[in-house]
Tab-separated table of C-alpha atoms in Angstrom:
chain	number	residue	atom	x	y	z
A	1	MET	CA	0.016	0.125	-0.077
A	2	ALA	CA	1.387	3.271	-0.986
A	3	THR	CA	0.362	6.599	-2.267
A	4	ILE	CA	-2.069	6.910	-5.232
A	5	LYS	CA	-2.560	9.864	-7.402
A	6	ALA	CA	-6.245	10.367	-8.377
A	7	ALA	CA	-7.594	12.776	-10.929
A	8	VAL	CA	-11.255	13.402	-10.677
A	9	VAL	CA	-13.518	14.712	-13.416
A	10	GLN	CA	-16.244	17.287	-13.033
A	11	LEU	CA	-18.047	17.054	-16.572
A	12	SER	CA	-20.434	19.607	-17.937
A	13	ILE	CA	-23.101	18.915	-20.426
A	14	SER	CA	-24.382	22.326	-21.064
A	15	ASP	CA	-25.411	22.913	-24.757
A	16	LEU	CA	-25.052	19.323	-25.375
A	17	SER	CA	-27.181	19.235	-28.423
A	18	ARG	CA	-24.700	21.438	-30.248
A	19	TYR	CA	-21.918	18.790	-30.027
A	20	SER	CA	-21.198	16.451	-32.676
A	21	TRP	CA	-19.747	13.098	-31.424
A	22	SER	CA	-16.197	14.036	-32.584
A	23	GLU	CA	-16.396	17.250	-30.337
A	24	LEU	CA	-17.638	14.992	-27.465
A	25	GLU	CA	-14.949	12.618	-28.072
A	26	LYS	CA	-12.162	15.369	-28.134
A	27	LYS	CA	-13.845	16.712	-24.790
A	28	LEU	CA	-13.445	13.575	-23.018
A	29	ILE	CA	-10.067	12.889	-24.273
A	30	PHE	CA	-8.752	16.278	-23.107
A	31	LEU	CA	-10.250	15.839	-19.641
A	32	PHE	CA	-8.715	12.244	-19.508
A	33	SER	CA	-5.379	13.789	-20.760
A	34	GLN	CA	-5.194	16.231	-17.901
A	35	GLY	CA	-5.034	13.272	-15.477
A	36	ILE	CA	-2.595	11.544	-17.581
A	37	GLU	CA	-0.304	14.705	-17.849
A	38	SER	CA	-0.455	14.978	-14.002
A	39	GLY	CA	0.817	11.458	-13.671
A	40	ALA	CA	-2.291	10.176	-12.133
A	41	ASP	CA	-2.803	6.558	-11.146
A	42	LEU	CA	-6.571	6.604	-11.449
A	43	ILE	CA	-8.983	8.799	-13.481
A	44	VAL	CA	-12.588	9.157	-12.584
A	45	PHE	CA	-15.587	10.302	-14.435
A	46	PRO	CA	-19.027	10.930	-13.385
A	47	ALA	CA	-22.407	9.138	-13.590
A	48	LEU	CA	-24.140	8.737	-16.812
A	49	THR	CA	-20.794	9.334	-18.951
A	50	ALA	CA	-21.826	6.276	-20.901
A	51	LEU	CA	-25.086	8.043	-22.118
A	52	LEU	CA	-22.944	10.424	-24.107
A	53	PHE	CA	-22.261	7.552	-26.431
A	54	SER	CA	-25.438	7.438	-28.627
A	55	PRO	CA	-27.671	10.199	-29.803
A	56	GLU	CA	-30.745	8.443	-28.275
A	57	SER	CA	-29.151	8.082	-24.785
A	58	ARG	CA	-27.950	11.866	-24.935
A	59	LYS	CA	-31.714	12.679	-25.249
A	60	THR	CA	-32.064	10.858	-21.729
A	61	ILE	CA	-29.434	13.089	-20.295
A	62	GLU	CA	-31.140	16.180	-21.645
A	63	TYR	CA	-34.731	15.462	-20.806
A	64	GLY	CA	-34.205	13.243	-17.774
A	65	ILE	CA	-35.130	9.635	-16.972
A	66	ASP	CA	-39.088	8.902	-17.639
A	67	ALA	CA	-41.194	6.008	-18.467
A	68	LYS	CA	-39.874	5.428	-21.886
A	69	THR	CA	-36.338	5.005	-20.529
A	70	ASN	CA	-36.642	1.386	-19.636
A	71	GLN	CA	-37.610	0.600	-23.128
A	72	LEU	CA	-34.829	2.487	-24.622
A	73	VAL	CA	-32.253	0.926	-22.462
A	74	ALA	CA	-33.790	-2.677	-23.541
A	75	ARG	CA	-33.419	-1.728	-27.043
A	76	LEU	CA	-30.153	0.121	-27.311
A	77	GLY	CA	-28.250	0.055	-24.090
A	78	ARG	CA	-25.896	-2.805	-24.711
A	79	PHE	CA	-24.953	-0.834	-27.637
A	80	TRP	CA	-24.044	2.336	-25.920
A	81	THR	CA	-22.584	0.549	-23.072
A	82	GLY	CA	-20.181	-1.395	-25.139
A	83	GLU	CA	-19.079	1.698	-27.208
A	84	TRP	CA	-18.407	3.462	-23.866
A	85	LEU	CA	-16.409	0.426	-22.337
A	86	ASP	CA	-14.436	-0.138	-25.405
A	87	PHE	CA	-13.564	3.681	-25.516
A	88	PHE	CA	-12.343	3.706	-21.800
A	89	THR	CA	-10.881	0.244	-21.670
A	90	SER	CA	-8.571	1.403	-24.560
A	91	LEU	CA	-7.401	4.431	-22.985
A	92	ALA	CA	-6.728	2.600	-19.774
A	93	LYS	CA	-4.660	0.075	-21.474
A	94	ASN	CA	-2.943	2.515	-23.755
A	95	HIS	CA	-1.918	4.794	-21.038
A	96	HIS	CA	-1.513	2.101	-18.364
A	97	VAL	CA	-3.811	3.828	-15.825
A	98	GLN	CA	-6.958	2.869	-13.820
A	99	VAL	CA	-10.105	4.436	-14.775
A	100	VAL	CA	-13.623	4.506	-13.391
A	101	PRO	CA	-15.566	5.684	-16.688
A	102	GLY	CA	-18.593	6.717	-14.919
A	103	THR	CA	-21.966	4.738	-15.058
A	104	THR	CA	-24.386	3.394	-17.501
A	105	LEU	CA	-28.023	2.178	-17.589
A	106	GLU	CA	-28.549	-1.539	-18.268
A	107	ALA	CA	-31.530	-3.688	-18.817
A	108	SER	CA	-31.875	-7.005	-16.805
A	109	ASP	CA	-34.471	-9.827	-16.140
A	110	ARG	CA	-35.175	-7.698	-12.887
A	111	GLY	CA	-35.832	-4.449	-14.701
A	112	LEU	CA	-33.394	-1.112	-15.194
A	113	LEU	CA	-29.986	-1.201	-13.440
A	114	HIS	CA	-27.764	1.778	-12.941
A	115	ARG	CA	-24.272	0.301	-12.837
A	116	GLY	CA	-20.743	1.537	-12.515
A	117	TYR	CA	-17.202	0.144	-13.534
A	118	LEU	CA	-13.635	0.115	-12.336
A	119	VAL	CA	-10.939	-0.754	-15.192
A	120	ASP	CA	-7.608	-1.572	-14.338
A	121	ARG	CA	-4.226	-0.832	-16.231
A	122	ASP	CA	-4.555	-3.497	-18.466
A	123	GLY	CA	-8.050	-2.409	-19.779
A	124	GLN	CA	-9.715	-5.330	-17.877
A	125	VAL	CA	-13.016	-4.598	-16.003
A	126	VAL	CA	-12.364	-5.628	-12.203
A	127	LEU	CA	-15.192	-4.270	-10.688
A	128	THR	CA	-19.020	-3.582	-11.282
A	129	GLN	CA	-21.288	-1.972	-8.759
A	130	GLU	CA	-24.905	-1.521	-9.213
A	131	GLN	CA	-26.972	1.251	-7.356
A	132	ILE	CA	-28.941	-0.186	-4.204
A	133	HIS	CA	-30.847	2.737	-2.963
A	134	PHE	CA	-33.272	4.753	-5.207
A	135	SER	CA	-35.791	7.588	-4.814
A	136	PRO	CA	-39.526	6.985	-4.956
A	137	LEU	CA	-39.316	8.526	-8.394
A	138	ASP	CA	-36.657	6.347	-9.693
A	139	GLN	CA	-38.574	3.427	-8.523
A	140	GLU	CA	-41.539	4.276	-10.392
A	141	HIS	CA	-39.267	4.445	-13.609
A	142	ALA	CA	-38.467	0.406	-12.905
A	143	PHE	CA	-35.006	1.054	-11.313
A	144	GLN	CA	-34.144	-2.302	-9.489
A	145	PRO	CA	-31.824	-2.143	-6.600
A	146	GLY	CA	-28.472	-4.234	-6.798
A	147	GLU	CA	-27.981	-7.137	-4.832
A	148	GLN	CA	-24.354	-7.071	-3.718
A	149	ILE	CA	-21.847	-4.631	-2.521
A	150	THR	CA	-18.354	-5.391	-3.516
A	151	THR	CA	-14.767	-4.065	-3.591
A	152	ALA	CA	-11.808	-4.632	-6.075
A	153	GLN	CA	-8.330	-4.799	-4.966
A	154	THR	CA	-5.918	-3.239	-7.742
A	155	ASP	CA	-2.063	-3.183	-7.589
A	156	GLN	CA	-2.383	-0.116	-5.434
A	157	ALA	CA	-5.607	0.141	-3.586
A	158	THR	CA	-8.920	-1.543	-2.630
A	159	ILE	CA	-11.686	0.296	-4.241
A	160	GLY	CA	-15.518	0.631	-3.832
A	161	LEU	CA	-18.111	2.416	-5.695
A	162	VAL	CA	-21.236	4.385	-4.567
A	163	LEU	CA	-23.816	5.373	-7.047
A	164	GLY	CA	-26.477	8.056	-6.435
A	165	TRP	CA	-28.399	7.827	-3.348
A	166	ASP	CA	-25.994	5.295	-1.935
A	167	ALA	CA	-23.585	8.033	-1.126
A	168	TRP	CA	-26.092	9.174	1.695
A	169	ILE	CA	-26.572	5.758	3.148
A	170	PRO	CA	-24.168	5.286	5.845
A	171	GLU	CA	-24.171	1.545	5.673
A	172	MET	CA	-22.896	1.447	2.255
A	173	GLY	CA	-19.583	3.214	3.060
A	174	ARG	CA	-19.231	1.128	6.298
A	175	VAL	CA	-19.808	-2.030	4.451
A	176	LEU	CA	-17.149	-1.307	1.901
A	177	ALA	CA	-14.820	-0.161	4.611
A	178	LEU	CA	-15.222	-3.379	6.450
A	179	GLN	CA	-14.330	-5.120	3.087
A	180	GLY	CA	-11.105	-3.421	3.213
A	181	ALA	CA	-11.731	-0.335	0.974
A	182	ASP	CA	-9.008	2.232	1.098
A	183	LEU	CA	-10.777	4.609	-1.359
A	184	ILE	CA	-14.537	4.903	-2.028
A	185	ILE	CA	-15.689	6.814	-5.073
A	186	SER	CA	-19.018	8.506	-5.394
A	187	LEU	CA	-20.518	8.889	-8.958
A	188	GLN	CA	-23.148	11.569	-9.316
A	189	ALA	CA	-25.604	13.070	-11.805
A	190	VAL	CA	-28.014	15.079	-9.664
A	191	GLY	CA	-30.954	16.962	-11.589
A	192	LYS	CA	-31.843	19.177	-8.645
A	193	PHE	CA	-30.355	21.391	-6.101
A	194	TYR	CA	-27.130	20.258	-4.543
A	195	ASP	CA	-24.965	22.198	-2.241
A	196	TYR	CA	-22.066	21.949	0.206
A	197	ARG	CA	-24.276	20.873	3.350
A	198	LYS	CA	-25.639	17.900	1.191
A	199	GLN	CA	-22.159	16.724	0.354
A	200	LEU	CA	-21.124	16.887	4.015
A	201	LEU	CA	-23.914	14.253	4.589
A	202	GLY	CA	-22.389	12.192	1.705
A	203	VAL	CA	-19.048	11.386	0.800
A	204	TRP	CA	-17.542	13.600	3.507
A	205	GLN	CA	-19.220	11.703	6.225
A	206	ILE	CA	-18.024	8.513	4.593
A	207	ALA	CA	-14.389	9.658	4.946
A	208	GLN	CA	-14.807	10.685	8.481
A	209	ALA	CA	-16.851	7.716	9.654
A	210	ASN	CA	-14.560	5.111	8.402
A	211	GLY	CA	-11.080	6.866	8.054
A	212	VAL	CA	-10.813	6.405	4.283
A	213	PHE	CA	-10.602	8.596	1.375
A	214	THR	CA	-13.526	9.521	-0.821
A	215	LEU	CA	-14.023	10.946	-4.195
A	216	GLU	CA	-16.924	12.461	-5.757
A	217	SER	CA	-17.206	12.988	-9.495
A	218	CYS	CA	-20.122	14.953	-10.772
A	219	LEU	CA	-22.043	15.433	-13.925
A	220	VAL	CA	-23.073	19.191	-14.265
A	221	GLY	CA	-24.533	21.630	-16.632
A	222	ARG	CA	-27.718	22.829	-17.991
A	223	ALA	CA	-30.260	20.173	-19.597
A	224	VAL	CA	-33.115	21.116	-21.677
A	225	LYS	CA	-35.723	20.567	-18.707
A	226	PHE	CA	-33.431	21.124	-15.597
A	227	ALA	CA	-29.687	21.630	-14.312
A	228	TYR	CA	-27.348	19.042	-13.239
A	229	GLN	CA	-25.739	20.171	-10.108
A	230	GLY	CA	-22.653	18.713	-8.258
A	231	LEU	CA	-19.455	19.805	-6.474
A	232	THR	CA	-16.718	17.405	-7.400
A	233	THR	CA	-14.435	16.861	-4.350
A	234	ILE	CA	-11.742	14.685	-2.579
A	235	CYS	CA	-12.121	14.040	1.125
A	236	GLY	CA	-10.148	12.395	3.689
A	237	PRO	CA	-10.055	12.091	7.541
A	238	ALA	CA	-9.894	15.289	8.906
A	239	ALA	CA	-7.725	13.949	11.852
A	240	LEU	CA	-5.017	13.663	9.104
A	241	TYR	CA	-5.906	16.684	6.921
A	242	PRO	CA	-6.942	19.121	9.282
A	243	PRO	CA	-9.038	21.274	9.980
A	244	THR	CA	-11.853	19.808	7.554
A	245	GLY	CA	-10.626	16.892	5.742
A	246	ILE	CA	-11.395	18.480	2.448
A	247	LEU	CA	-8.222	17.995	0.187
A	248	ALA	CA	-9.559	19.478	-3.033
A	249	HIS	CA	-12.742	21.101	-4.142
A	250	ILE	CA	-14.152	22.288	-7.534
A	251	ASP	CA	-14.967	25.501	-5.562
A	252	PRO	CA	-11.596	27.141	-4.337
A	253	GLN	CA	-13.280	28.710	-1.510
A	254	LEU	CA	-14.090	25.176	-0.090
A	255	THR	CA	-10.613	23.807	-0.521
A	256	ASN	CA	-9.026	25.922	2.330
A	257	LEU	CA	-11.693	26.083	4.841
A	258	THR	CA	-11.037	26.717	8.352
A	259	SER	CA	-14.554	25.891	9.522
A	260	LEU	CA	-17.214	23.601	8.109
A	261	ASP	CA	-19.874	26.428	8.836
A	262	LEU	CA	-20.289	28.582	5.705
A	263	GLY	CA	-23.974	29.532	6.289
A	264	TYR	CA	-26.194	29.217	3.246
A	265	LEU	CA	-23.340	29.018	0.621
A	266	ILE	CA	-24.588	28.965	-2.976
A	267	SER	CA	-21.444	27.770	-4.950
A	268	PRO	CA	-21.030	29.442	-8.412
A	269	GLN	CA	-18.832	26.476	-9.456
A	270	LYS	CA	-21.984	24.050	-9.731
A	271	GLU	CA	-21.607	24.126	-13.613
A	272	LYS	CA	-17.777	24.355	-13.810
A	273	GLU	CA	-15.930	21.774	-15.791
A	274	GLY	CA	-12.610	20.730	-14.627
A	275	VAL	CA	-10.229	18.056	-12.929
A	276	LEU	CA	-9.127	17.604	-9.388
A	277	ILE	CA	-5.689	16.106	-8.795
A	278	ARG	CA	-4.327	14.891	-5.472
A	279	ASN	CA	-1.900	12.338	-3.892
A	280	LEU	CA	-3.611	10.165	-1.371
A	281	ASP	CA	-1.557	8.661	1.298
A	282	LEU	CA	-3.248	5.231	1.773
A	283	ALA	CA	-0.649	4.086	4.253
A	284	ALA	CA	-1.265	6.898	6.524
A	285	ALA	CA	-5.084	6.365	6.294
A	286	LYS	CA	-4.642	2.897	7.276
A	287	ALA	CA	-2.353	3.674	10.100
A	288	PHE	CA	-5.012	6.169	11.363
A	289	ARG	CA	-7.768	3.667	10.943
A	290	ASP	CA	-5.784	0.904	12.992
A	291	THR	CA	-4.821	3.443	15.748
A	292	ALA	CA	-8.376	5.047	16.066
A	293	GLY	CA	-10.104	1.579	16.066
A	294	LEU	CA	-12.809	2.820	13.694
A	295	LEU	CA	-13.834	-0.490	12.212
A	296	LYS	CA	-13.393	-2.745	15.212
A	297	LEU	CA	-16.785	-2.401	16.803
A	298	SER	CA	-18.334	-2.543	13.527
A	299	LYS	CA	-16.580	-5.787	12.509
A	300	ALA	CA	-17.822	-7.512	15.736
A	301	HIS	CA	-21.470	-6.410	14.910
A	302	TRP	CA	-21.485	-7.199	11.102
A	303	GLY	CA	-19.472	-10.144	11.384
A	304	ASN	CA	-18.441	-11.549	7.759
A	305	THR	CA	-20.224	-8.984	5.082
A	306	GLY	CA	-19.424	-11.595	2.388
A	307	GLY	CA	-20.464	-8.813	-0.070
A	308	ASP	CA	-24.412	-10.056	-0.010
A	309	PHE	CA	-26.543	-7.119	0.766
A	310	GLY	CA	-29.606	-9.048	1.783
A	311	ASP	CA	-27.449	-10.759	4.628
A	312	ILE	CA	-25.957	-7.175	5.514
A	313	ALA	CA	-29.312	-5.449	5.713
A	314	GLU	CA	-30.659	-8.220	7.915
A	315	LYS	CA	-27.860	-7.835	10.403
A	316	ALA	CA	-28.292	-3.981	10.207
A	317	HIS	CA	-31.632	-4.465	11.614
């Protein structure tokens, strides 16, 4: 276990309809290249990035998920998912870098799934994670919860993913930490108001409660019917990175906080595109977890998680 350099993308889809595919491809490669030029070991893209890979799915980004989305995914989802994975696995292999390419929508016998991926340096998919918790509206659109919480051990770190609402379910971060996760990555595409206080209850809280690093990559920008809002960030234990544990933030004002209390801050950066890059000392975080004993009581309570969410949920209650 050593230091890993992470590059976390905040991706804007403003004026998406004006982009040709070649322009979108250049945009993605430009953002990816910023990570490569910095020497990043891991590059992260936000939720729904896969939907940029076909004209039909781009309309889903612009107009939102509705009753017709399930039919669209069943008909064409495997094609855009294949194009998306081919694009990012090739980049990972060619540049010998780990990539979280974001998420996609996939059809299954159970219904509509929201799934994220982790690709290793050889261009191989080493982790898939389905979103488990959904809003009532998402459930109306036939989204089905994932059945397992899993991690992947790469040559540098043990990594877990949280998608959408899962970032605000404390048990998700805890189960991943109990499975040995050093790094928990949140992938977001929030089509409603999103602010700093909400983020404190999500990835920041996961970092503090479990003594791990957390990354949040957000899709932002103006769609036809609404705006995607997000605040891409990198967090760690505040005890190691005082005073707040915020290592990097898309809003510079939030990177150098002396207090978590900012009143009712409305960030002007919620539609900004960019890449955050930081070195993460995984060994120091592990030493902190071991010294603080953050997970000892939980291990006694949860026992062997085994990755099966049904068993985990039963033990939690």
